[in-house]
JSON list of C-alpha atoms in Angstrom, two decimals:
[
{"chain": "A", "resi": 298, "resn": "MET", "atom": "CA", "xyz": [2.02, 23.55, 11.94]},
{"chain": "A", "resi": 299, "resn": "THR", "atom": "CA", "xyz": [-0.52, 24.74, 8.97]},
{"chain": "A", "resi": 300, "resn": "HIS", "atom": "CA", "xyz": [-2.14, 22.32, 6.95]},
{"chain": "A", "resi": 301, "resn": "SER", "atom": "CA", "xyz": [0.15, 21.65, 4.15]},
{"chain": "A", "resi": 302, "resn": "GLU", "atom": "CA", "xyz": [2.53, 20.68, 6.60]},
{"chain": "A", "resi": 303, "resn": "GLN", "atom": "CA", "xyz": [0.22, 18.26, 8.35]},
{"chain": "A", "resi": 304, "resn": "LEU", "atom": "CA", "xyz": [-0.39, 17.02, 4.77]},
{"chain": "A", "resi": 305, "resn": "ASP", "atom": "CA", "xyz": [3.46, 16.64, 3.89]},
{"chain": "A", "resi": 306, "resn": "ARG", "atom": "CA", "xyz": [3.98, 14.24, 7.13]},
{"chain": "A", "resi": 307, "resn": "THR", "atom": "CA", "xyz": [1.20, 12.67, 6.41]},
{"chain": "A", "resi": 308, "resn": "PHE", "atom": "CA", "xyz": [1.85, 11.29, 3.07]},
{"chain": "A", "resi": 309, "resn": "ALA", "atom": "CA", "xyz": [5.79, 10.37, 3.97]},
{"chain": "A", "resi": 310, "resn": "ALA", "atom": "CA", "xyz": [4.95, 8.79, 6.80]},
{"chain": "A", "resi": 311, "resn": "LEU", "atom": "CA", "xyz": [2.18, 6.55, 4.82]},
{"chain": "A", "resi": 312, "resn": "ALA", "atom": "CA", "xyz": [4.39, 5.82, 2.08]},
{"chain": "A", "resi": 313, "resn": "ASP", "atom": "CA", "xyz": [6.42, 3.16, 3.74]},
{"chain": "A", "resi": 314, "resn": "PRO", "atom": "CA", "xyz": [5.61, -0.70, 4.19]},
{"chain": "A", "resi": 315, "resn": "THR", "atom": "CA", "xyz": [6.16, -0.94, 7.92]},
{"chain": "A", "resi": 316, "resn": "ARG", "atom": "CA", "xyz": [4.01, 2.03, 9.22]},
{"chain": "A", "resi": 317, "resn": "ARG", "atom": "CA", "xyz": [1.81, 1.07, 6.97]},
{"chain": "A", "resi": 318, "resn": "ALA", "atom": "CA", "xyz": [1.02, -2.13, 8.50]},
{"chain": "A", "resi": 319, "resn": "ILE", "atom": "CA", "xyz": [2.19, -0.51, 12.13]},
{"chain": "A", "resi": 320, "resn": "LEU", "atom": "CA", "xyz": [-1.64, 1.13, 11.18]},
{"chain": "A", "resi": 321, "resn": "THR", "atom": "CA", "xyz": [-3.44, -1.78, 10.77]},
{"chain": "A", "resi": 322, "resn": "ARG", "atom": "CA", "xyz": [-2.09, -3.09, 13.36]},
{"chain": "A", "resi": 323, "resn": "LEU", "atom": "CA", "xyz": [-3.20, -0.93, 15.61]},
{"chain": "A", "resi": 324, "resn": "ALA", "atom": "CA", "xyz": [-6.63, -0.90, 13.72]},
{"chain": "A", "resi": 325, "resn": "SER", "atom": "CA", "xyz": [-7.42, -3.40, 16.19]},
{"chain": "A", "resi": 326, "resn": "GLY", "atom": "CA", "xyz": [-7.11, -2.41, 18.86]},
{"chain": "A", "resi": 327, "resn": "GLU", "atom": "CA", "xyz": [-4.26, -0.39, 21.09]},
{"chain": "A", "resi": 328, "resn": "ALA", "atom": "CA", "xyz": [-0.38, -2.25, 20.97]},
{"chain": "A", "resi": 329, "resn": "SER", "atom": "CA", "xyz": [3.11, -1.57, 22.90]},
{"chain": "A", "resi": 330, "resn": "VAL", "atom": "CA", "xyz": [5.90, -1.69, 20.94]},
{"chain": "A", "resi": 331, "resn": "ASN", "atom": "CA", "xyz": [6.63, -5.54, 21.44]},
{"chain": "A", "resi": 332, "resn": "ASP", "atom": "CA", "xyz": [3.67, -6.37, 20.33]},
{"chain": "A", "resi": 333, "resn": "LEU", "atom": "CA", "xyz": [4.23, -4.21, 17.72]},
{"chain": "A", "resi": 334, "resn": "ALA", "atom": "CA", "xyz": [7.58, -5.68, 16.95]},
{"chain": "A", "resi": 335, "resn": "LYS", "atom": "CA", "xyz": [6.44, -9.46, 16.71]},
{"chain": "A", "resi": 336, "resn": "PRO", "atom": "CA", "xyz": [5.32, -9.53, 13.48]},
{"chain": "A", "resi": 337, "resn": "PHE", "atom": "CA", "xyz": [7.86, -7.73, 11.81]},
{"chain": "A", "resi": 338, "resn": "SER", "atom": "CA", "xyz": [11.49, -9.33, 10.89]},
{"chain": "A", "resi": 339, "resn": "ILE", "atom": "CA", "xyz": [13.83, -6.23, 11.74]},
{"chain": "A", "resi": 340, "resn": "SER", "atom": "CA", "xyz": [14.71, -4.99, 14.85]},
{"chain": "A", "resi": 341, "resn": "GLN", "atom": "CA", "xyz": [12.87, -3.17, 17.71]},
{"chain": "A", "resi": 342, "resn": "PRO", "atom": "CA", "xyz": [14.93, -0.17, 17.31]},
{"chain": "A", "resi": 343, "resn": "ALA", "atom": "CA", "xyz": [13.36, 0.00, 13.55]},
{"chain": "A", "resi": 344, "resn": "ILE", "atom": "CA", "xyz": [10.37, -0.65, 15.09]},
{"chain": "A", "resi": 345, "resn": "SER", "atom": "CA", "xyz": [11.10, 2.21, 17.66]},
{"chain": "A", "resi": 346, "resn": "LYS", "atom": "CA", "xyz": [12.39, 4.57, 14.16]},
{"chain": "A", "resi": 347, "resn": "HIS", "atom": "CA", "xyz": [9.05, 4.06, 12.54]},
{"chain": "A", "resi": 348, "resn": "LEU", "atom": "CA", "xyz": [6.52, 4.49, 15.27]},
{"chain": "A", "resi": 349, "resn": "LYS", "atom": "CA", "xyz": [8.27, 7.98, 16.35]},
{"chain": "A", "resi": 350, "resn": "VAL", "atom": "CA", "xyz": [7.42, 9.40, 12.02]},
{"chain": "A", "resi": 351, "resn": "LEU", "atom": "CA", "xyz": [4.06, 7.94, 13.19]},
{"chain": "A", "resi": 352, "resn": "GLU", "atom": "CA", "xyz": [3.53, 9.72, 16.06]},
{"chain": "A", "resi": 353, "resn": "ARG", "atom": "CA", "xyz": [5.91, 13.03, 14.90]},
{"chain": "A", "resi": 354, "resn": "ALA", "atom": "CA", "xyz": [2.44, 13.08, 12.06]},
{"chain": "A", "resi": 355, "resn": "GLY", "atom": "CA", "xyz": [0.05, 13.11, 14.44]},
{"chain": "A", "resi": 356, "resn": "LEU", "atom": "CA", "xyz": [-0.80, 9.46, 12.85]},
{"chain": "A", "resi": 357, "resn": "ILE", "atom": "CA", "xyz": [0.16, 7.40, 16.50]},
{"chain": "A", "resi": 358, "resn": "SER", "atom": "CA", "xyz": [-0.43, 8.75, 20.20]},
{"chain": "A", "resi": 359, "resn": "ARG", "atom": "CA", "xyz": [0.78, 6.71, 23.34]},
{"chain": "A", "resi": 360, "resn": "GLY", "atom": "CA", "xyz": [-1.77, 5.62, 26.02]},
{"chain": "A", "resi": 361, "resn": "ARG", "atom": "CA", "xyz": [-1.15, 6.31, 29.49]},
{"chain": "A", "resi": 362, "resn": "ASP", "atom": "CA", "xyz": [-0.16, 2.87, 30.66]},
{"chain": "A", "resi": 363, "resn": "ALA", "atom": "CA", "xyz": [2.91, 3.97, 32.18]},
{"chain": "A", "resi": 364, "resn": "GLN", "atom": "CA", "xyz": [4.48, 0.78, 31.76]},
{"chain": "A", "resi": 365, "resn": "ARG", "atom": "CA", "xyz": [3.30, -0.84, 28.49]},
{"chain": "A", "resi": 366, "resn": "ARG", "atom": "CA", "xyz": [2.51, 2.73, 26.99]},
{"chain": "A", "resi": 367, "resn": "PRO", "atom": "CA", "xyz": [0.57, 1.74, 24.47]},
{"chain": "A", "resi": 368, "resn": "ARG", "atom": "CA", "xyz": [0.34, 2.35, 21.18]},
{"chain": "A", "resi": 369, "resn": "ARG", "atom": "CA", "xyz": [-3.02, 4.21, 18.98]},
{"chain": "A", "resi": 370, "resn": "ILE", "atom": "CA", "xyz": [-3.95, 4.74, 16.30]},
{"chain": "A", "resi": 371, "resn": "GLU", "atom": "CA", "xyz": [-5.02, 8.83, 15.45]},
{"chain": "A", "resi": 372, "resn": "ALA", "atom": "CA", "xyz": [-7.69, 9.02, 12.81]},
{"chain": "A", "resi": 373, "resn": "LYS", "atom": "CA", "xyz": [-7.64, 13.25, 12.20]},
{"chain": "A", "resi": 374, "resn": "PRO", "atom": "CA", "xyz": [-4.66, 13.19, 10.25]},
{"chain": "A", "resi": 375, "resn": "LEU", "atom": "CA", "xyz": [-6.69, 10.10, 7.98]},
{"chain": "A", "resi": 376, "resn": "ALA", "atom": "CA", "xyz": [-8.80, 11.67, 7.32]},
{"chain": "A", "resi": 377, "resn": "ASP", "atom": "CA", "xyz": [-7.59, 15.08, 6.12]},
{"chain": "A", "resi": 378, "resn": "ALA", "atom": "CA", "xyz": [-5.39, 12.84, 4.06]},
{"chain": "A", "resi": 379, "resn": "ASN", "atom": "CA", "xyz": [-8.82, 11.54, 2.54]},
{"chain": "A", "resi": 380, "resn": "SER", "atom": "CA", "xyz": [-9.87, 14.88, 2.20]},
{"chain": "A", "resi": 381, "resn": "TRP", "atom": "CA", "xyz": [-7.35, 16.11, -0.31]},
{"chain": "A", "resi": 382, "resn": "LEU", "atom": "CA", "xyz": [-7.65, 12.36, -2.15]},
{"chain": "A", "resi": 383, "resn": "GLU", "atom": "CA", "xyz": [-11.09, 13.93, -2.03]},
{"chain": "A", "resi": 384, "resn": "ARG", "atom": "CA", "xyz": [-11.35, 16.48, -4.22]},
{"chain": "A", "resi": 385, "resn": "TYR", "atom": "CA", "xyz": [-10.05, 14.21, -7.24]},
{"chain": "A", "resi": 386, "resn": "ARG", "atom": "CA", "xyz": [-12.68, 11.65, -7.29]},
{"chain": "A", "resi": 387, "resn": "GLN", "atom": "CA", "xyz": [-13.97, 13.47, -10.05]},
{"chain": "A", "resi": 388, "resn": "PHE", "atom": "CA", "xyz": [-11.12, 12.46, -11.99]},
{"chain": "A", "resi": 389, "resn": "TRP", "atom": "CA", "xyz": [-10.57, 8.83, -11.25]},
{"chain": "A", "resi": 390, "resn": "GLU", "atom": "CA", "xyz": [-14.60, 7.91, -11.63]},
{"chain": "A", "resi": 391, "resn": "GLY", "atom": "CA", "xyz": [-15.01, 9.95, -14.66]},
{"chain": "A", "resi": 392, "resn": "SER", "atom": "CA", "xyz": [-11.25, 7.51, -16.10]},
{"chain": "A", "resi": 393, "resn": "PHE", "atom": "CA", "xyz": [-13.63, 4.39, -14.87]},
{"chain": "A", "resi": 394, "resn": "GLN", "atom": "CA", "xyz": [-16.74, 5.24, -16.60]},
{"chain": "A", "resi": 395, "resn": "ARG", "atom": "CA", "xyz": [-14.35, 6.13, -19.93]},
{"chain": "A", "resi": 396, "resn": "LEU", "atom": "CA", "xyz": [-13.10, 2.41, -19.45]},
{"chain": "A", "resi": 397, "resn": "ASP", "atom": "CA", "xyz": [-16.34, 1.16, -19.14]},
{"chain": "A", "resi": 398, "resn": "ASP", "atom": "CA", "xyz": [-18.10, 2.89, -21.52]},
{"chain": "A", "resi": 399, "resn": "LEU", "atom": "CA", "xyz": [-14.76, 1.55, -23.79]},
{"chain": "A", "resi": 400, "resn": "LEU", "atom": "CA", "xyz": [-15.66, -1.65, -22.73]},
{"chain": "A", "resi": 401, "resn": "ASP", "atom": "CA", "xyz": [-19.36, -1.65, -23.56]},
{"chain": "A", "resi": 402, "resn": "GLU", "atom": "CA", "xyz": [-18.40, -0.11, -26.58]},
{"chain": "A", "resi": 403, "resn": "LEU", "atom": "CA", "xyz": [-15.66, -3.37, -28.08]},
{"chain": "A", "resi": 404, "resn": "LYS", "atom": "CA", "xyz": [-18.94, -5.63, -26.09]},
{"chain": "A", "resi": 405, "resn": "ILE", "atom": "CA", "xyz": [-21.56, -4.61, -29.02]},
{"chain": "A", "resi": 406, "resn": "ARG", "atom": "CA", "xyz": [-19.38, -4.24, -32.14]},
{"chain": "A", "resi": 407, "resn": "GLU", "atom": "CA", "xyz": [-18.19, -8.08, -31.19]},
{"chain": "A", "resi": 408, "resn": "LYS", "atom": "CA", "xyz": [-21.56, -8.75, -31.18]},
{"chain": "A", "resi": 409, "resn": "LYS", "atom": "CA", "xyz": [-22.79, -7.49, -34.33]},
{"chain": "A", "resi": 410, "resn": "THR", "atom": "CA", "xyz": [-19.32, -8.90, -35.98]},
{"chain": "A", "resi": 411, "resn": "LYS", "atom": "CA", "xyz": [-20.83, -12.43, -34.38]},
{"chain": "A", "resi": 412, "resn": "LYS", "atom": "CA", "xyz": [-23.86, -11.34, -36.16]},
{"chain": "A", "resi": 413, "resn": "HIS", "atom": "CA", "xyz": [-22.54, -9.63, -39.31]},
{"chain": "A", "resi": 414, "resn": "GLY", "atom": "CA", "xyz": [-20.54, -13.31, -39.36]},
{"chain": "A", "resi": 415, "resn": "ARG", "atom": "CA", "xyz": [-23.40, -15.86, -38.97]},
{"chain": "A", "resi": 416, "resn": "ALA", "atom": "CA", "xyz": [-25.92, -13.13, -41.15]},
{"chain": "A", "resi": 417, "resn": "LYS", "atom": "CA", "xyz": [-22.97, -13.66, -44.20]},
{"chain": "A", "resi": 418, "resn": "ARG", "atom": "CA", "xyz": [-22.38, -17.90, -44.08]},
{"chain": "A", "resi": 419, "resn": "ALA", "atom": "CA", "xyz": [-26.27, -18.25, -43.72]},
{"chain": "A", "resi": 420, "resn": "ARG", "atom": "CA", "xyz": [-25.58, -16.88, -47.21]},
{"chain": "A", "resi": 421, "resn": "GLY", "atom": "CA", "xyz": [-23.06, -18.77, -47.99]},
{"chain": "A", "resi": 422, "resn": "GLU", "atom": "CA", "xyz": [-20.35, -16.06, -48.34]},
{"chain": "A", "resi": 423, "resn": "GLN", "atom": "CA", "xyz": [-16.73, -16.94, -47.25]},
{"chain": "A", "resi": 424, "resn": "ARG", "atom": "CA", "xyz": [-15.74, -15.53, -43.72]},
{"chain": "B", "resi": 289, "resn": "MET", "atom": "CA", "xyz": [5.90, -3.01, -9.60]},
{"chain": "B", "resi": 290, "resn": "THR", "atom": "CA", "xyz": [3.82, -4.06, -6.54]},
{"chain": "B", "resi": 291, "resn": "HIS", "atom": "CA", "xyz": [0.76, -3.07, -5.33]},
{"chain": "B", "resi": 292, "resn": "SER", "atom": "CA", "xyz": [2.34, -2.19, -1.84]},
{"chain": "B", "resi": 293, "resn": "GLU", "atom": "CA", "xyz": [5.74, 0.00, -3.99]},
{"chain": "B", "resi": 294, "resn": "GLN", "atom": "CA", "xyz": [3.24, 1.65, -6.02]},
{"chain": "B", "resi": 295, "resn": "LEU", "atom": "CA", "xyz": [1.32, 2.85, -2.90]},
{"chain": "B", "resi": 296, "resn": "ASP", "atom": "CA", "xyz": [4.95, 4.46, -1.30]},
{"chain": "B", "resi": 297, "resn": "ARG", "atom": "CA", "xyz": [6.24, 6.42, -4.45]},
{"chain": "B", "resi": 298, "resn": "THR", "atom": "CA", "xyz": [2.23, 7.67, -4.30]},
{"chain": "B", "resi": 299, "resn": "PHE", "atom": "CA", "xyz": [2.23, 9.00, -0.65]},
{"chain": "B", "resi": 300, "resn": "ALA", "atom": "CA", "xyz": [6.46, 10.18, -1.33]},
{"chain": "B", "resi": 301, "resn": "ALA", "atom": "CA", "xyz": [5.67, 12.05, -4.61]},
{"chain": "B", "resi": 302, "resn": "LEU", "atom": "CA", "xyz": [1.84, 13.62, -2.99]},
{"chain": "B", "resi": 303, "resn": "ALA", "atom": "CA", "xyz": [4.24, 14.20, 0.54]},
{"chain": "B", "resi": 304, "resn": "ASP", "atom": "CA", "xyz": [5.44, 17.48, -1.37]},
{"chain": "B", "resi": 305, "resn": "PRO", "atom": "CA", "xyz": [3.23, 20.82, -1.18]},
{"chain": "B", "resi": 306, "resn": "THR", "atom": "CA", "xyz": [4.83, 21.64, -4.76]},
{"chain": "B", "resi": 307, "resn": "ARG", "atom": "CA", "xyz": [3.62, 18.03, -6.56]},
{"chain": "B", "resi": 308, "resn": "ARG", "atom": "CA", "xyz": [0.81, 18.38, -4.46]},
{"chain": "B", "resi": 309, "resn": "ALA", "atom": "CA", "xyz": [-0.24, 22.01, -6.38]},
{"chain": "B", "resi": 310, "resn": "ILE", "atom": "CA", "xyz": [1.16, 20.62, -9.49]},
{"chain": "B", "resi": 311, "resn": "LEU", "atom": "CA", "xyz": [-1.23, 17.81, -8.64]},
{"chain": "B", "resi": 312, "resn": "THR", "atom": "CA", "xyz": [-3.67, 20.98, -8.38]},
{"chain": "B", "resi": 313, "resn": "ARG", "atom": "CA", "xyz": [-2.94, 22.92, -10.79]},
{"chain": "B", "resi": 314, "resn": "LEU", "atom": "CA", "xyz": [-3.47, 19.65, -13.22]},
{"chain": "B", "resi": 315, "resn": "ALA", "atom": "CA", "xyz": [-7.26, 19.08, -12.25]},
{"chain": "B", "resi": 316, "resn": "SER", "atom": "CA", "xyz": [-8.22, 22.36, -14.17]},
{"chain": "B", "resi": 317, "resn": "GLY", "atom": "CA", "xyz": [-7.14, 21.00, -17.18]},
{"chain": "B", "resi": 318, "resn": "GLU", "atom": "CA", "xyz": [-3.52, 19.76, -19.05]},
{"chain": "B", "resi": 319, "resn": "ALA", "atom": "CA", "xyz": [-0.88, 22.50, -18.98]},
{"chain": "B", "resi": 320, "resn": "SER", "atom": "CA", "xyz": [2.83, 22.43, -20.49]},
{"chain": "B", "resi": 321, "resn": "VAL", "atom": "CA", "xyz": [6.67, 22.65, -18.39]},
{"chain": "B", "resi": 322, "resn": "ASN", "atom": "CA", "xyz": [6.34, 25.86, -19.09]},
{"chain": "B", "resi": 323, "resn": "ASP", "atom": "CA", "xyz": [3.33, 26.77, -17.87]},
{"chain": "B", "resi": 324, "resn": "LEU", "atom": "CA", "xyz": [3.17, 24.22, -14.40]},
{"chain": "B", "resi": 325, "resn": "ALA", "atom": "CA", "xyz": [6.70, 26.11, -13.87]},
{"chain": "B", "resi": 326, "resn": "LYS", "atom": "CA", "xyz": [4.96, 29.94, -13.98]},
{"chain": "B", "resi": 327, "resn": "PRO", "atom": "CA", "xyz": [3.04, 30.44, -10.66]},
{"chain": "B", "resi": 328, "resn": "PHE", "atom": "CA", "xyz": [6.16, 29.06, -9.25]},
{"chain": "B", "resi": 329, "resn": "SER", "atom": "CA", "xyz": [8.71, 30.60, -7.72]},
{"chain": "B", "resi": 330, "resn": "ILE", "atom": "CA", "xyz": [11.30, 27.89, -8.25]},
{"chain": "B", "resi": 331, "resn": "SER", "atom": "CA", "xyz": [13.69, 26.58, -11.74]},
{"chain": "B", "resi": 332, "resn": "GLN", "atom": "CA", "xyz": [12.28, 24.91, -14.60]},
{"chain": "B", "resi": 333, "resn": "PRO", "atom": "CA", "xyz": [14.83, 22.23, -14.00]},
{"chain": "B", "resi": 334, "resn": "ALA", "atom": "CA", "xyz": [13.11, 21.98, -9.76]},
{"chain": "B", "resi": 335, "resn": "ILE", "atom": "CA", "xyz": [9.54, 21.94, -11.36]},
{"chain": "B", "resi": 336, "resn": "SER", "atom": "CA", "xyz": [11.14, 19.03, -13.80]},
{"chain": "B", "resi": 337, "resn": "LYS", "atom": "CA", "xyz": [12.33, 17.18, -11.20]},
{"chain": "B", "resi": 338, "resn": "HIS", "atom": "CA", "xyz": [9.06, 17.40, -9.02]},
{"chain": "B", "resi": 339, "resn": "LEU", "atom": "CA", "xyz": [7.70, 16.17, -12.52]},
{"chain": "B", "resi": 340, "resn": "LYS", "atom": "CA", "xyz": [9.96, 13.46, -12.87]},
{"chain": "B", "resi": 341, "resn": "VAL", "atom": "CA", "xyz": [8.41, 12.33, -8.87]},
{"chain": "B", "resi": 342, "resn": "LEU", "atom": "CA", "xyz": [4.97, 12.60, -10.07]},
{"chain": "B", "resi": 343, "resn": "GLU", "atom": "CA", "xyz": [5.65, 10.83, -13.45]},
{"chain": "B", "resi": 344, "resn": "ARG", "atom": "CA", "xyz": [7.30, 7.59, -11.31]},
{"chain": "B", "resi": 345, "resn": "ALA", "atom": "CA", "xyz": [4.49, 7.58, -8.97]},
{"chain": "B", "resi": 346, "resn": "GLY", "atom": "CA", "xyz": [2.08, 7.04, -12.18]},
{"chain": "B", "resi": 347, "resn": "LEU", "atom": "CA", "xyz": [0.09, 10.37, -10.96]},
{"chain": "B", "resi": 348, "resn": "ILE", "atom": "CA", "xyz": [1.05, 12.68, -14.31]},
{"chain": "B", "resi": 349, "resn": "SER", "atom": "CA", "xyz": [1.49, 11.44, -18.07]},
{"chain": "B", "resi": 350, "resn": "ARG", "atom": "CA", "xyz": [2.36, 12.93, -21.10]},
{"chain": "B", "resi": 351, "resn": "GLY", "atom": "CA", "xyz": [0.39, 14.20, -23.87]},
{"chain": "B", "resi": 352, "resn": "ARG", "atom": "CA", "xyz": [0.89, 13.68, -27.73]},
{"chain": "B", "resi": 353, "resn": "ASP", "atom": "CA", "xyz": [1.60, 17.30, -28.94]},
{"chain": "B", "resi": 354, "resn": "ALA", "atom": "CA", "xyz": [5.72, 16.54, -29.55]},
{"chain": "B", "resi": 355, "resn": "GLN", "atom": "CA", "xyz": [7.10, 19.27, -29.23]},
{"chain": "B", "resi": 356, "resn": "ARG", "atom": "CA", "xyz": [4.69, 21.05, -25.87]},
{"chain": "B", "resi": 357, "resn": "ARG", "atom": "CA", "xyz": [4.73, 17.61, -23.89]},
{"chain": "B", "resi": 358, "resn": "PRO", "atom": "CA", "xyz": [1.75, 18.56, -21.87]},
{"chain": "B", "resi": 359, "resn": "ARG", "atom": "CA", "xyz": [1.22, 16.73, -18.83]},
{"chain": "B", "resi": 360, "resn": "ARG", "atom": "CA", "xyz": [-1.85, 15.41, -17.42]},
{"chain": "B", "resi": 361, "resn": "ILE", "atom": "CA", "xyz": [-3.11, 13.75, -14.30]},
{"chain": "B", "resi": 362, "resn": "GLU", "atom": "CA", "xyz": [-3.38, 10.55, -13.80]},
{"chain": "B", "resi": 363, "resn": "ALA", "atom": "CA", "xyz": [-6.20, 9.95, -11.56]},
{"chain": "B", "resi": 364, "resn": "LYS", "atom": "CA", "xyz": [-5.35, 5.76, -11.04]},
{"chain": "B", "resi": 365, "resn": "PRO", "atom": "CA", "xyz": [-2.87, 5.97, -8.03]},
{"chain": "B", "resi": 366, "resn": "LEU", "atom": "CA", "xyz": [-5.05, 7.95, -6.58]},
{"chain": "B", "resi": 367, "resn": "ALA", "atom": "CA", "xyz": [-7.95, 5.98, -6.47]},
{"chain": "B", "resi": 368, "resn": "ASP", "atom": "CA", "xyz": [-5.83, 3.47, -5.04]},
{"chain": "B", "resi": 369, "resn": "ALA", "atom": "CA", "xyz": [-4.37, 5.58, -1.91]},
{"chain": "B", "resi": 370, "resn": "ASN", "atom": "CA", "xyz": [-7.92, 6.74, -1.21]},
{"chain": "B", "resi": 371, "resn": "SER", "atom": "CA", "xyz": [-8.98, 3.40, -0.74]},
{"chain": "B", "resi": 372, "resn": "TRP", "atom": "CA", "xyz": [-6.15, 2.56, 1.57]},
{"chain": "B", "resi": 373, "resn": "LEU", "atom": "CA", "xyz": [-7.41, 5.30, 3.57]},
{"chain": "B", "resi": 374, "resn": "GLU", "atom": "CA", "xyz": [-10.97, 4.25, 3.23]},
{"chain": "B", "resi": 375, "resn": "ARG", "atom": "CA", "xyz": [-10.23, 1.63, 5.33]},
{"chain": "B", "resi": 376, "resn": "TYR", "atom": "CA", "xyz": [-10.20, 3.41, 8.59]},
{"chain": "B", "resi": 377, "resn": "ARG", "atom": "CA", "xyz": [-12.91, 5.86, 7.79]},
{"chain": "B", "resi": 378, "resn": "GLN", "atom": "CA", "xyz": [-14.65, 4.02, 11.11]},
{"chain": "B", "resi": 379, "resn": "PHE", "atom": "CA", "xyz": [-12.28, 5.55, 13.01]},
{"chain": "B", "resi": 380, "resn": "TRP", "atom": "CA", "xyz": [-12.11, 9.29, 12.22]},
{"chain": "B", "resi": 381, "resn": "GLU", "atom": "CA", "xyz": [-15.92, 9.31, 11.62]},
{"chain": "B", "resi": 382, "resn": "GLY", "atom": "CA", "xyz": [-15.71, 6.99, 15.81]},
{"chain": "B", "resi": 383, "resn": "SER", "atom": "CA", "xyz": [-14.00, 9.54, 16.40]},
{"chain": "B", "resi": 384, "resn": "PHE", "atom": "CA", "xyz": [-16.05, 12.68, 15.64]},
{"chain": "B", "resi": 385, "resn": "GLN", "atom": "CA", "xyz": [-19.06, 10.82, 17.06]},
{"chain": "B", "resi": 386, "resn": "ARG", "atom": "CA", "xyz": [-17.17, 10.42, 20.38]},
{"chain": "B", "resi": 387, "resn": "LEU", "atom": "CA", "xyz": [-16.54, 14.65, 19.74]},
{"chain": "B", "resi": 388, "resn": "ASP", "atom": "CA", "xyz": [-19.98, 15.14, 19.00]},
{"chain": "B", "resi": 389, "resn": "ASP", "atom": "CA", "xyz": [-21.28, 13.16, 21.90]},
{"chain": "B", "resi": 390, "resn": "LEU", "atom": "CA", "xyz": [-18.93, 14.54, 24.26]},
{"chain": "B", "resi": 391, "resn": "LEU", "atom": "CA", "xyz": [-20.37, 17.54, 22.54]},
{"chain": "B", "resi": 392, "resn": "ASP", "atom": "CA", "xyz": [-23.77, 17.75, 23.23]},
{"chain": "B", "resi": 393, "resn": "GLU", "atom": "CA", "xyz": [-23.07, 15.78, 26.64]},
{"chain": "B", "resi": 394, "resn": "LEU", "atom": "CA", "xyz": [-21.59, 19.18, 27.78]},
{"chain": "B", "resi": 395, "resn": "LYS", "atom": "CA", "xyz": [-24.78, 20.95, 26.05]},
{"chain": "B", "resi": 396, "resn": "ILE", "atom": "CA", "xyz": [-26.67, 19.40, 28.65]},
{"chain": "B", "resi": 397, "resn": "ARG", "atom": "CA", "xyz": [-24.71, 19.54, 31.71]},
{"chain": "B", "resi": 398, "resn": "GLU", "atom": "CA", "xyz": [-24.84, 23.18, 30.85]},
{"chain": "B", "resi": 399, "resn": "LYS", "atom": "CA", "xyz": [-28.71, 23.57, 31.30]},
{"chain": "B", "resi": 400, "resn": "LYS", "atom": "CA", "xyz": [-28.98, 21.63, 34.06]},
{"chain": "B", "resi": 401, "resn": "THR", "atom": "CA", "xyz": [-26.58, 23.39, 36.05]},
{"chain": "B", "resi": 402, "resn": "LYS", "atom": "CA", "xyz": [-27.98, 26.40, 34.55]},
{"chain": "B", "resi": 403, "resn": "LYS", "atom": "CA", "xyz": [-31.71, 25.68, 35.96]},
{"chain": "B", "resi": 404, "resn": "HIS", "atom": "CA", "xyz": [-30.16, 24.15, 39.05]},
{"chain": "B", "resi": 405, "resn": "GLY", "atom": "CA", "xyz": [-28.66, 27.91, 39.44]},
{"chain": "B", "resi": 406, "resn": "ARG", "atom": "CA", "xyz": [-32.11, 28.92, 38.38]},
{"chain": "B", "resi": 407, "resn": "ALA", "atom": "CA", "xyz": [-34.12, 26.91, 41.43]},
{"chain": "B", "resi": 408, "resn": "LYS", "atom": "CA", "xyz": [-31.97, 28.18, 44.32]},
{"chain": "B", "resi": 409, "resn": "ARG", "atom": "CA", "xyz": [-32.06, 31.79, 42.99]},
{"chain": "B", "resi": 410, "resn": "ALA", "atom": "CA", "xyz": [-36.10, 31.40, 43.30]},
{"chain": "B", "resi": 411, "resn": "ARG", "atom": "CA", "xyz": [-35.11, 29.64, 46.81]},
{"chain": "B", "resi": 412, "resn": "GLY", "atom": "CA", "xyz": [-33.24, 32.90, 47.87]},
{"chain": "B", "resi": 413, "resn": "GLU", "atom": "CA", "xyz": [-30.25, 30.23, 48.51]},
{"chain": "B", "resi": 414, "resn": "GLN", "atom": "CA", "xyz": [-26.94, 31.87, 47.89]},
{"chain": "B", "resi": 415, "resn": "ARG", "atom": "CA", "xyz": [-25.58, 30.65, 44.59]}
]
């Protein structure tokens, strides 16, 4: 599997709320399919399907216990997806910075307007 | 759109190599549909379809120039996807750390084995 195909699978696997919730659950420790199915109001076969998608993307693996086959999180593909997104950090930091600058500017303007208003009133001018 | 639905759309939009390449191109500046179609060996309608997916996910927007309708990158959803992944940082940093520890351990063992071998030979013992 190429790096690009791995990213395809990782992002596709993450594009579902149940699969993201399964990863969140596994973040607190490995769990069997039964454990994972409990908090969801969907059938166990449906959970198994989601687990298969996560497994094929390499986001989870199976533990050694032959009976429980507990699933655990595998972080490497998440790290790679994170690295891909990090390349765009300058854009969101840039745009938040622009938003911050705009807010600062608006605050300064507001202060000036208030001051101006008080000065006008102090001179007895109409508002 | 809820935060979860936004993540669904963002991750789904990123799960395609052409759409990721379009974002990479837009990272160096806004571009028209024609500009964006050029480097790809796919039809302009196919590019337009990909642009629609990116647009619906809020990852790109259209500039003001009515004729060119240049597309530009919108970083907020990328920042949110990055934040979601960041929660798992401890896992990949942890697993890389475990790998580092393992490599260190192997190096120490290798050194000990070599030392042991030399000591044996110095005493005239068989290897």
